[in-house]
Amino acid sequence: MRRPLIVGNWKMNKTASEAAAFIRDLRERVPASPHAEVVLAPPFTAIESARNALGPSSYFSLGAQNVHWETHGAFTGEVSAPMLCDLGCRYVIVGHSERRALFGERDEHIQMKVRAALRHGLSPILCVGESLVHREAGRTESVVTAQLSGTLEGLTTQDLATVTIAYEPVWAIGTGRAATTEQAVTVHRSIRLFMETGWDSKTASAIRILYGGSVTPQNIESLLASDSIDGALVGGACLDPDSFATIIEFAQTARA
Ligand code: PGA
């Protein structure tokens, strides 16, 4: 059974001191549970204060929102995997649609980022998803499949053991218009089938596939009711401790 995973993608929100206050609040609201895993992905500048606020044996894991593929060097403004590991990160989000659309990231960059993360023991959370134009043209599956093959090609089954896939339809992100559970399930099934065809059924059934795009305390229960959906990548609703705690609570009971 795949353990549900909830990832809070803070995007460019919260200073280091706001992060510490938020985490103290969240910790009081969320009891530890073996039935779901929770990752917080603050901006780079707040990772250290988040780590301090979490304390040494926290229920929450830390993640970053991006990583460069090289370990060090003349890459102004970038942050490497060893730097993130040193700050206590265990996860990193790669290929988010905002990185693709606003910062020109293409599959070949994302593939290098996935590989860099794996080399250094960080678990990549790989984002894929179609635009509204692609969906309306009936191209959802082919777009998502092309993104997967462009970023995961050549990885071993061992590599894939620590990869998480997040299906995030671009039209659902930050719009308040989440995909329906049926729409998400259809794509999640095609992703699992792609993994089975490209690797094997063991890999396909073990990999976690999250849904992301306007996840809220109101729609999380329905999404997690499907055994095709292994958790959520949450943007807007993760910034409010009450909403995020509610989402986590649903995940903790979904497969308990
Ligand atoms: P949203 O963002 O929950 O605000 O739609 C999700 C994401 O971009 O990961």
PDB file of C-alpha atoms and ligand atoms in Angstrom:
ATOM      1  CA  MET A   1       0.000   0.000   0.000  1.00  0.00           C
ATOM      2  CA  ARG A   2       1.352   3.424  -0.939  1.00  0.00           C
ATOM      3  CA  ARG A   3       1.415   5.822   2.005  1.00  0.00           C
ATOM      4  CA  PRO A   4      -0.338   9.113   1.211  1.00  0.00           C
ATOM      5  CA  LEU A   5       1.971  12.091   0.791  1.00  0.00           C
ATOM      6  CA  ILE A   6       0.960  15.726   1.199  1.00  0.00           C
ATOM      7  CA  VAL A   7       3.418  18.334  -0.075  1.00  0.00           C
ATOM      8  CA  GLY A   8       3.024  22.027   0.703  1.00  0.00           C
ATOM      9  CA  ASN A   9       4.544  24.128  -2.066  1.00  0.00           C
ATOM     10  CA  TRP A  10       4.917  27.557  -0.496  1.00  0.00           C
ATOM     11  CA  LYS A  11       6.105  29.114  -3.785  1.00  0.00           C
ATOM     12  CA  MET A  12       7.508  32.649  -3.230  1.00  0.00           C
ATOM     13  CA  ASN A  13       5.726  33.177   0.083  1.00  0.00           C
ATOM     14  CA  LYS A  14       6.834  33.694   3.702  1.00  0.00           C
ATOM     15  CA  THR A  15      10.034  35.193   5.048  1.00  0.00           C
ATOM     16  CA  ALA A  16      12.298  33.148   7.308  1.00  0.00           C
ATOM     17  CA  SER A  17      10.614  34.539  10.427  1.00  0.00           C
ATOM     18  CA  GLU A  18       7.108  34.015   9.038  1.00  0.00           C
ATOM     19  CA  ALA A  19       8.087  30.430   8.233  1.00  0.00           C
ATOM     20  CA  ALA A  20       9.127  29.770  11.826  1.00  0.00           C
ATOM     21  CA  ALA A  21       5.865  31.180  13.216  1.00  0.00           C
ATOM     22  CA  PHE A  22       3.787  29.238  10.700  1.00  0.00           C
ATOM     23  CA  ILE A  23       5.512  25.968  11.532  1.00  0.00           C
ATOM     24  CA  ARG A  24       5.084  26.429  15.275  1.00  0.00           C
ATOM     25  CA  ASP A  25       1.373  26.915  14.638  1.00  0.00           C
ATOM     26  CA  LEU A  26       1.125  23.930  12.278  1.00  0.00           C
ATOM     27  CA  ARG A  27       2.940  21.630  14.693  1.00  0.00           C
ATOM     28  CA  GLU A  28       0.341  22.319  17.346  1.00  0.00           C
ATOM     29  CA  ARG A  29      -2.491  21.468  15.008  1.00  0.00           C
ATOM     30  CA  VAL A  30      -1.114  18.298  13.391  1.00  0.00           C
ATOM     31  CA  PRO A  31      -0.384  15.168  15.411  1.00  0.00           C
ATOM     32  CA  ALA A  32       2.201  12.754  14.038  1.00  0.00           C
ATOM     33  CA  SER A  33       0.741   9.774  12.232  1.00  0.00           C
ATOM     34  CA  PRO A  34       2.301   6.751  10.560  1.00  0.00           C
ATOM     35  CA  HIS A  35      -0.521   6.802   7.984  1.00  0.00           C
ATOM     36  CA  ALA A  36       0.574   9.818   5.944  1.00  0.00           C
ATOM     37  CA  GLU A  37       3.750  11.687   5.160  1.00  0.00           C
ATOM     38  CA  VAL A  38       3.983  15.489   5.001  1.00  0.00           C
ATOM     39  CA  VAL A  39       6.595  17.599   3.216  1.00  0.00           C
ATOM     40  CA  LEU A  40       6.976  21.365   3.547  1.00  0.00           C
ATOM     41  CA  ALA A  41       8.694  23.149   0.661  1.00  0.00           C
ATOM     42  CA  PRO A  42       9.475  26.732   1.721  1.00  0.00           C
ATOM     43  CA  PRO A  43      11.536  29.165  -0.363  1.00  0.00           C
ATOM     44  CA  PHE A  44      15.326  28.577  -0.121  1.00  0.00           C
ATOM     45  CA  THR A  45      15.701  31.533   2.249  1.00  0.00           C
ATOM     46  CA  ALA A  46      13.317  30.019   4.803  1.00  0.00           C
ATOM     47  CA  ILE A  47      14.567  26.421   4.793  1.00  0.00           C
ATOM     48  CA  GLU A  48      16.981  26.868   7.668  1.00  0.00           C
ATOM     49  CA  SER A  49      14.501  28.622   9.924  1.00  0.00           C
ATOM     50  CA  ALA A  50      11.881  26.023   8.988  1.00  0.00           C
ATOM     51  CA  ARG A  51      14.298  23.298  10.002  1.00  0.00           C
ATOM     52  CA  ASN A  52      14.987  24.972  13.342  1.00  0.00           C
ATOM     53  CA  ALA A  53      11.274  25.468  14.000  1.00  0.00           C
ATOM     54  CA  LEU A  54      10.596  21.810  13.184  1.00  0.00           C
ATOM     55  CA  GLY A  55      13.188  20.540  15.635  1.00  0.00           C
ATOM     56  CA  PRO A  56      15.273  17.385  15.387  1.00  0.00           C
ATOM     57  CA  SER A  57      12.661  14.618  15.284  1.00  0.00           C
ATOM     58  CA  SER A  58       9.883  16.237  13.370  1.00  0.00           C
ATOM     59  CA  TYR A  59       6.941  14.516  11.762  1.00  0.00           C
ATOM     60  CA  PHE A  60       7.332  16.881   8.796  1.00  0.00           C
ATOM     61  CA  SER A  61      10.037  16.520   6.159  1.00  0.00           C
ATOM     62  CA  LEU A  62      11.600  19.420   4.312  1.00  0.00           C
ATOM     63  CA  GLY A  63      11.736  19.916   0.585  1.00  0.00           C
ATOM     64  CA  ALA A  64      12.940  22.586  -1.821  1.00  0.00           C
ATOM     65  CA  GLN A  65      11.098  24.008  -4.809  1.00  0.00           C
ATOM     66  CA  ASN A  66      13.936  23.761  -7.310  1.00  0.00           C
ATOM     67  CA  VAL A  67      17.536  22.590  -7.672  1.00  0.00           C
ATOM     68  CA  HIS A  68      20.366  23.077 -10.126  1.00  0.00           C
ATOM     69  CA  TRP A  69      21.915  20.044 -11.800  1.00  0.00           C
ATOM     70  CA  GLU A  70      25.535  20.917 -11.041  1.00  0.00           C
ATOM     71  CA  THR A  71      27.025  20.582  -7.571  1.00  0.00           C
ATOM     72  CA  HIS A  72      28.796  23.972  -7.495  1.00  0.00           C
ATOM     73  CA  GLY A  73      30.357  26.584  -9.754  1.00  0.00           C
ATOM     74  CA  ALA A  74      29.602  29.695 -11.760  1.00  0.00           C
ATOM     75  CA  PHE A  75      25.786  29.492 -11.832  1.00  0.00           C
ATOM     76  CA  THR A  76      24.654  32.813 -10.395  1.00  0.00           C
ATOM     77  CA  GLY A  77      21.438  32.578  -8.436  1.00  0.00           C
ATOM     78  CA  GLU A  78      21.275  28.796  -8.384  1.00  0.00           C
ATOM     79  CA  VAL A  79      21.260  26.289  -5.508  1.00  0.00           C
ATOM     80  CA  SER A  80      22.652  22.750  -5.710  1.00  0.00           C
ATOM     81  CA  ALA A  81      21.512  19.390  -4.345  1.00  0.00           C
ATOM     82  CA  PRO A  82      24.358  19.092  -1.801  1.00  0.00           C
ATOM     83  CA  MET A  83      23.419  22.548  -0.466  1.00  0.00           C
ATOM     84  CA  LEU A  84      19.827  21.408   0.016  1.00  0.00           C
ATOM     85  CA  CYS A  85      20.863  18.140   1.669  1.00  0.00           C
ATOM     86  CA  ASP A  86      23.089  20.078   4.053  1.00  0.00           C
ATOM     87  CA  LEU A  87      20.023  22.108   5.110  1.00  0.00           C
ATOM     88  CA  GLY A  88      18.108  18.931   5.911  1.00  0.00           C
ATOM     89  CA  CYS A  89      16.003  18.696   2.745  1.00  0.00           C
ATOM     90  CA  ARG A  90      14.881  15.219   1.768  1.00  0.00           C
ATOM     91  CA  TYR A  91      12.710  16.166  -1.194  1.00  0.00           C
ATOM     92  CA  VAL A  92      12.839  18.567  -4.114  1.00  0.00           C
ATOM     93  CA  ILE A  93      10.081  19.653  -6.492  1.00  0.00           C
ATOM     94  CA  VAL A  94      11.268  19.633 -10.099  1.00  0.00           C
ATOM     95  CA  GLY A  95       9.614  20.697 -13.328  1.00  0.00           C
ATOM     96  CA  HIS A  96       6.796  22.679 -11.745  1.00  0.00           C
ATOM     97  CA  SER A  97       4.672  24.285 -14.480  1.00  0.00           C
ATOM     98  CA  GLU A  98       5.607  27.756 -13.214  1.00  0.00           C
ATOM     99  CA  ARG A  99       9.288  26.881 -13.749  1.00  0.00           C
ATOM    100  CA  ARG A 100       8.449  25.581 -17.200  1.00  0.00           C
ATOM    101  CA  ALA A 101       6.268  28.532 -18.228  1.00  0.00           C
ATOM    102  CA  LEU A 102       7.986  31.485 -16.526  1.00  0.00           C
ATOM    103  CA  PHE A 103      11.625  30.384 -16.447  1.00  0.00           C
ATOM    104  CA  GLY A 104      11.941  28.434 -19.660  1.00  0.00           C
ATOM    105  CA  GLU A 105      12.637  25.023 -18.143  1.00  0.00           C
ATOM    106  CA  ARG A 106      12.424  22.235 -20.650  1.00  0.00           C
ATOM    107  CA  ASP A 107      12.346  18.484 -20.229  1.00  0.00           C
ATOM    108  CA  GLU A 108      16.100  18.189 -20.800  1.00  0.00           C
ATOM    109  CA  HIS A 109      16.777  20.561 -17.861  1.00  0.00           C
ATOM    110  CA  ILE A 110      14.264  18.767 -15.704  1.00  0.00           C
ATOM    111  CA  GLN A 111      15.834  15.416 -16.510  1.00  0.00           C
ATOM    112  CA  MET A 112      19.234  16.744 -15.364  1.00  0.00           C
ATOM    113  CA  LYS A 113      17.630  18.040 -12.158  1.00  0.00           C
ATOM    114  CA  VAL A 114      15.980  14.692 -11.429  1.00  0.00           C
ATOM    115  CA  ARG A 115      19.302  12.946 -11.923  1.00  0.00           C
ATOM    116  CA  ALA A 116      21.200  15.444  -9.769  1.00  0.00           C
ATOM    117  CA  ALA A 117      18.654  15.014  -6.973  1.00  0.00           C
ATOM    118  CA  LEU A 118      18.940  11.224  -7.131  1.00  0.00           C
ATOM    119  CA  ARG A 119      22.750  11.326  -7.172  1.00  0.00           C
ATOM    120  CA  HIS A 120      22.708  13.206  -3.884  1.00  0.00           C
ATOM    121  CA  GLY A 121      19.965  11.243  -2.165  1.00  0.00           C
ATOM    122  CA  LEU A 122      17.174  13.811  -2.571  1.00  0.00           C
ATOM    123  CA  SER A 123      13.786  12.439  -3.595  1.00  0.00           C
ATOM    124  CA  PRO A 124      12.475  14.270  -6.657  1.00  0.00           C
ATOM    125  CA  ILE A 125       8.802  15.241  -6.910  1.00  0.00           C
ATOM    126  CA  LEU A 126       8.422  15.495 -10.654  1.00  0.00           C
ATOM    127  CA  CYS A 127       5.576  17.699 -11.919  1.00  0.00           C
ATOM    128  CA  VAL A 128       3.795  17.022 -15.195  1.00  0.00           C
ATOM    129  CA  GLY A 129       0.543  18.334 -16.622  1.00  0.00           C
ATOM    130  CA  GLU A 130      -1.235  19.632 -19.678  1.00  0.00           C
ATOM    131  CA  SER A 131      -2.429  23.141 -20.535  1.00  0.00           C
ATOM    132  CA  LEU A 132      -6.083  23.918 -21.204  1.00  0.00           C
ATOM    133  CA  VAL A 133      -5.367  24.111 -24.931  1.00  0.00           C
ATOM    134  CA  HIS A 134      -3.865  20.632 -24.847  1.00  0.00           C
ATOM    135  CA  ARG A 135      -6.772  19.239 -22.827  1.00  0.00           C
ATOM    136  CA  GLU A 136      -9.352  20.747 -25.143  1.00  0.00           C
ATOM    137  CA  ALA A 137      -7.490  19.331 -28.125  1.00  0.00           C
ATOM    138  CA  GLY A 138      -7.665  15.853 -26.557  1.00  0.00           C
ATOM    139  CA  ARG A 139      -3.907  15.765 -26.061  1.00  0.00           C
ATOM    140  CA  THR A 140      -3.702  15.392 -22.272  1.00  0.00           C
ATOM    141  CA  GLU A 141      -2.341  11.875 -22.286  1.00  0.00           C
ATOM    142  CA  SER A 142       0.199  12.436 -25.056  1.00  0.00           C
ATOM    143  CA  VAL A 143       1.520  15.643 -23.433  1.00  0.00           C
ATOM    144  CA  VAL A 144       1.894  14.016 -20.014  1.00  0.00           C
ATOM    145  CA  THR A 145       3.504  10.917 -21.495  1.00  0.00           C
ATOM    146  CA  ALA A 146       5.981  13.030 -23.479  1.00  0.00           C
ATOM    147  CA  GLN A 147       6.913  14.936 -20.302  1.00  0.00           C
ATOM    148  CA  LEU A 148       7.457  11.662 -18.450  1.00  0.00           C
ATOM    149  CA  SER A 149       9.585  10.098 -21.134  1.00  0.00           C
ATOM    150  CA  GLY A 150      11.564  13.321 -21.593  1.00  0.00           C
ATOM    151  CA  THR A 151      12.440  13.474 -17.909  1.00  0.00           C
ATOM    152  CA  LEU A 152      12.573   9.882 -16.662  1.00  0.00           C
ATOM    153  CA  GLU A 153      14.125   8.113 -19.637  1.00  0.00           C
ATOM    154  CA  GLY A 154      17.149   6.033 -18.737  1.00  0.00           C
ATOM    155  CA  LEU A 155      16.424   5.864 -15.006  1.00  0.00           C
ATOM    156  CA  THR A 156      16.643   2.461 -13.359  1.00  0.00           C
ATOM    157  CA  THR A 157      13.904   0.839 -11.302  1.00  0.00           C
ATOM    158  CA  GLN A 158      16.119   1.545  -8.297  1.00  0.00           C
ATOM    159  CA  ASP A 159      16.206   5.256  -9.182  1.00  0.00           C
ATOM    160  CA  LEU A 160      12.449   5.313  -9.533  1.00  0.00           C
ATOM    161  CA  ALA A 161      11.954   3.884  -6.055  1.00  0.00           C
ATOM    162  CA  THR A 162      12.438   7.365  -4.581  1.00  0.00           C
ATOM    163  CA  VAL A 163      10.699   9.389  -7.319  1.00  0.00           C
ATOM    164  CA  THR A 164       7.213  10.835  -6.813  1.00  0.00           C
ATOM    165  CA  ILE A 165       5.149  12.085  -9.736  1.00  0.00           C
ATOM    166  CA  ALA A 166       2.772  15.020  -9.315  1.00  0.00           C
ATOM    167  CA  TYR A 167       0.084  15.347 -11.946  1.00  0.00           C
ATOM    168  CA  GLU A 168      -0.778  19.038 -12.058  1.00  0.00           C
ATOM    169  CA  PRO A 169      -2.992  20.200 -14.903  1.00  0.00           C
ATOM    170  CA  VAL A 170      -1.814  23.742 -15.660  1.00  0.00           C
ATOM    171  CA  TRP A 171      -5.396  25.009 -15.928  1.00  0.00           C
ATOM    172  CA  ALA A 172      -6.101  23.904 -12.367  1.00  0.00           C
ATOM    173  CA  ILE A 173      -3.125  25.562 -10.693  1.00  0.00           C
ATOM    174  CA  GLY A 174      -4.083  28.641  -8.684  1.00  0.00           C
ATOM    175  CA  THR A 175      -7.390  28.972 -10.516  1.00  0.00           C
ATOM    176  CA  GLY A 176      -9.795  27.514  -7.967  1.00  0.00           C
ATOM    177  CA  ARG A 177     -10.856  25.086 -10.650  1.00  0.00           C
ATOM    178  CA  ALA A 178      -9.509  21.713  -9.580  1.00  0.00           C
ATOM    179  CA  ALA A 179      -9.710  18.686 -11.839  1.00  0.00           C
ATOM    180  CA  THR A 180     -12.535  16.377 -10.866  1.00  0.00           C
ATOM    181  CA  THR A 181     -11.534  13.147  -9.177  1.00  0.00           C
ATOM    182  CA  GLU A 182     -12.517  11.310 -12.398  1.00  0.00           C
ATOM    183  CA  GLN A 183     -10.311  13.547 -14.554  1.00  0.00           C
ATOM    184  CA  ALA A 184      -7.370  13.074 -12.199  1.00  0.00           C
ATOM    185  CA  VAL A 185      -7.897   9.315 -11.934  1.00  0.00           C
ATOM    186  CA  THR A 186      -7.907   8.936 -15.732  1.00  0.00           C
ATOM    187  CA  VAL A 187      -4.524  10.629 -16.023  1.00  0.00           C
ATOM    188  CA  HIS A 188      -3.077   8.863 -12.980  1.00  0.00           C
ATOM    189  CA  ARG A 189      -4.001   5.515 -14.528  1.00  0.00           C
ATOM    190  CA  SER A 190      -2.334   6.432 -17.799  1.00  0.00           C
ATOM    191  CA  ILE A 191       0.793   7.508 -15.900  1.00  0.00           C
ATOM    192  CA  ARG A 192       0.899   4.167 -14.079  1.00  0.00           C
ATOM    193  CA  LEU A 193       0.436   2.341 -17.347  1.00  0.00           C
ATOM    194  CA  PHE A 194       3.291   4.345 -18.866  1.00  0.00           C
ATOM    195  CA  MET A 195       5.513   3.332 -15.926  1.00  0.00           C
ATOM    196  CA  GLU A 196       4.544  -0.305 -16.343  1.00  0.00           C
ATOM    197  CA  THR A 197       5.294  -0.274 -20.051  1.00  0.00           C
ATOM    198  CA  GLY A 198       8.571   1.606 -19.666  1.00  0.00           C
ATOM    199  CA  TRP A 199       9.813  -0.270 -16.584  1.00  0.00           C
ATOM    200  CA  ASP A 200       7.793  -2.990 -14.857  1.00  0.00           C
ATOM    201  CA  SER A 201       4.618  -3.581 -12.900  1.00  0.00           C
ATOM    202  CA  LYS A 202       6.375  -3.562  -9.538  1.00  0.00           C
ATOM    203  CA  THR A 203       7.797  -0.088 -10.222  1.00  0.00           C
ATOM    204  CA  ALA A 204       4.460   1.121 -11.559  1.00  0.00           C
ATOM    205  CA  SER A 205       2.516  -0.061  -8.556  1.00  0.00           C
ATOM    206  CA  ALA A 206       5.032   1.307  -6.045  1.00  0.00           C
ATOM    207  CA  ILE A 207       5.440   4.840  -7.405  1.00  0.00           C
ATOM    208  CA  ARG A 208       3.406   7.552  -5.714  1.00  0.00           C
ATOM    209  CA  ILE A 209       1.352   9.778  -7.992  1.00  0.00           C
ATOM    210  CA  LEU A 210       0.037  12.980  -6.409  1.00  0.00           C
ATOM    211  CA  TYR A 211      -2.596  15.329  -7.721  1.00  0.00           C
ATOM    212  CA  GLY A 212      -2.008  19.101  -7.657  1.00  0.00           C
ATOM    213  CA  GLY A 213      -4.057  22.121  -8.737  1.00  0.00           C
ATOM    214  CA  SER A 214      -6.493  23.993  -6.465  1.00  0.00           C
ATOM    215  CA  VAL A 215      -6.518  21.311  -3.785  1.00  0.00           C
ATOM    216  CA  THR A 216      -8.546  22.515  -0.784  1.00  0.00           C
ATOM    217  CA  PRO A 217      -9.978  21.116   2.455  1.00  0.00           C
ATOM    218  CA  GLN A 218     -13.238  20.807   0.490  1.00  0.00           C
ATOM    219  CA  ASN A 219     -12.012  18.597  -2.370  1.00  0.00           C
ATOM    220  CA  ILE A 220      -9.203  16.579  -0.752  1.00  0.00           C
ATOM    221  CA  GLU A 221     -11.486  13.891   0.646  1.00  0.00           C
ATOM    222  CA  SER A 222     -12.966  13.054  -2.727  1.00  0.00           C
ATOM    223  CA  LEU A 223      -9.528  13.005  -4.380  1.00  0.00           C
ATOM    224  CA  LEU A 224      -8.043  10.697  -1.763  1.00  0.00           C
ATOM    225  CA  ALA A 225     -11.036   8.381  -1.889  1.00  0.00           C
ATOM    226  CA  SER A 226      -9.580   7.021  -5.106  1.00  0.00           C
ATOM    227  CA  ASP A 227      -6.782   4.507  -4.667  1.00  0.00           C
ATOM    228  CA  SER A 228      -5.173   5.945  -7.837  1.00  0.00           C
ATOM    229  CA  ILE A 229      -4.418   9.227  -6.048  1.00  0.00           C
ATOM    230  CA  ASP A 230      -1.636   8.931  -3.490  1.00  0.00           C
ATOM    231  CA  GLY A 231      -1.703  12.431  -2.086  1.00  0.00           C
ATOM    232  CA  ALA A 232      -1.546  16.049  -3.113  1.00  0.00           C
ATOM    233  CA  LEU A 233       0.791  18.862  -4.038  1.00  0.00           C
ATOM    234  CA  VAL A 234      -0.840  21.868  -2.410  1.00  0.00           C
ATOM    235  CA  GLY A 235      -0.102  25.519  -3.257  1.00  0.00           C
ATOM    236  CA  GLY A 236      -2.494  28.226  -2.038  1.00  0.00           C
ATOM    237  CA  ALA A 237      -4.178  26.120   0.655  1.00  0.00           C
ATOM    238  CA  CYS A 238      -0.866  25.174   2.292  1.00  0.00           C
ATOM    239  CA  LEU A 239      -0.205  28.766   3.339  1.00  0.00           C
ATOM    240  CA  ASP A 240      -3.028  28.791   5.848  1.00  0.00           C
ATOM    241  CA  PRO A 241      -2.323  26.559   8.871  1.00  0.00           C
ATOM    242  CA  ASP A 242      -5.968  25.697   9.384  1.00  0.00           C
ATOM    243  CA  SER A 243      -6.561  24.634   5.750  1.00  0.00           C
ATOM    244  CA  PHE A 244      -3.304  22.742   5.517  1.00  0.00           C
ATOM    245  CA  ALA A 245      -3.893  20.928   8.811  1.00  0.00           C
ATOM    246  CA  THR A 246      -7.331  19.852   7.574  1.00  0.00           C
ATOM    247  CA  ILE A 247      -5.876  18.522   4.325  1.00  0.00           C
ATOM    248  CA  ILE A 248      -3.244  16.575   6.280  1.00  0.00           C
ATOM    249  CA  GLU A 249      -5.887  15.139   8.593  1.00  0.00           C
ATOM    250  CA  PHE A 250      -7.825  13.732   5.622  1.00  0.00           C
ATOM    251  CA  ALA A 251      -4.615  12.160   4.303  1.00  0.00           C
ATOM    252  CA  GLN A 252      -3.882  10.600   7.685  1.00  0.00           C
ATOM    253  CA  THR A 253      -7.223   8.827   7.705  1.00  0.00           C
ATOM    254  CA  ALA A 254      -7.616   8.062   3.985  1.00  0.00           C
ATOM    255  CA  ARG A 255      -5.725   4.758   4.059  1.00  0.00           C
ATOM    256  CA  ALA A 256      -5.366   4.211   7.774  1.00  0.00           C
TER     257      ALA A 256
HETATM  258  P1  PGA B   1      -2.503  25.576  -6.085  1.00  0.00           P
HETATM  259  O1  PGA B   1      -0.993  25.283  -6.562  1.00  0.00           O
HETATM  260  O2  PGA B   1      -2.825  24.564  -5.023  1.00  0.00           O
HETATM  261  O3  PGA B   1      -2.443  26.990  -5.543  1.00  0.00           O
HETATM  262  O4  PGA B   1      -3.358  25.446  -7.268  1.00  0.00           O
HETATM  263  C1  PGA B   1      -0.541  23.970  -6.731  1.00  0.00           C
HETATM  264  C2  PGA B   1       0.866  23.968  -7.254  1.00  0.00           C
HETATM  265  O5  PGA B   1       1.210  24.855  -8.042  1.00  0.00           O
HETATM  266  O6  PGA B   1       1.672  23.095  -6.925  1.00  0.00           O
END
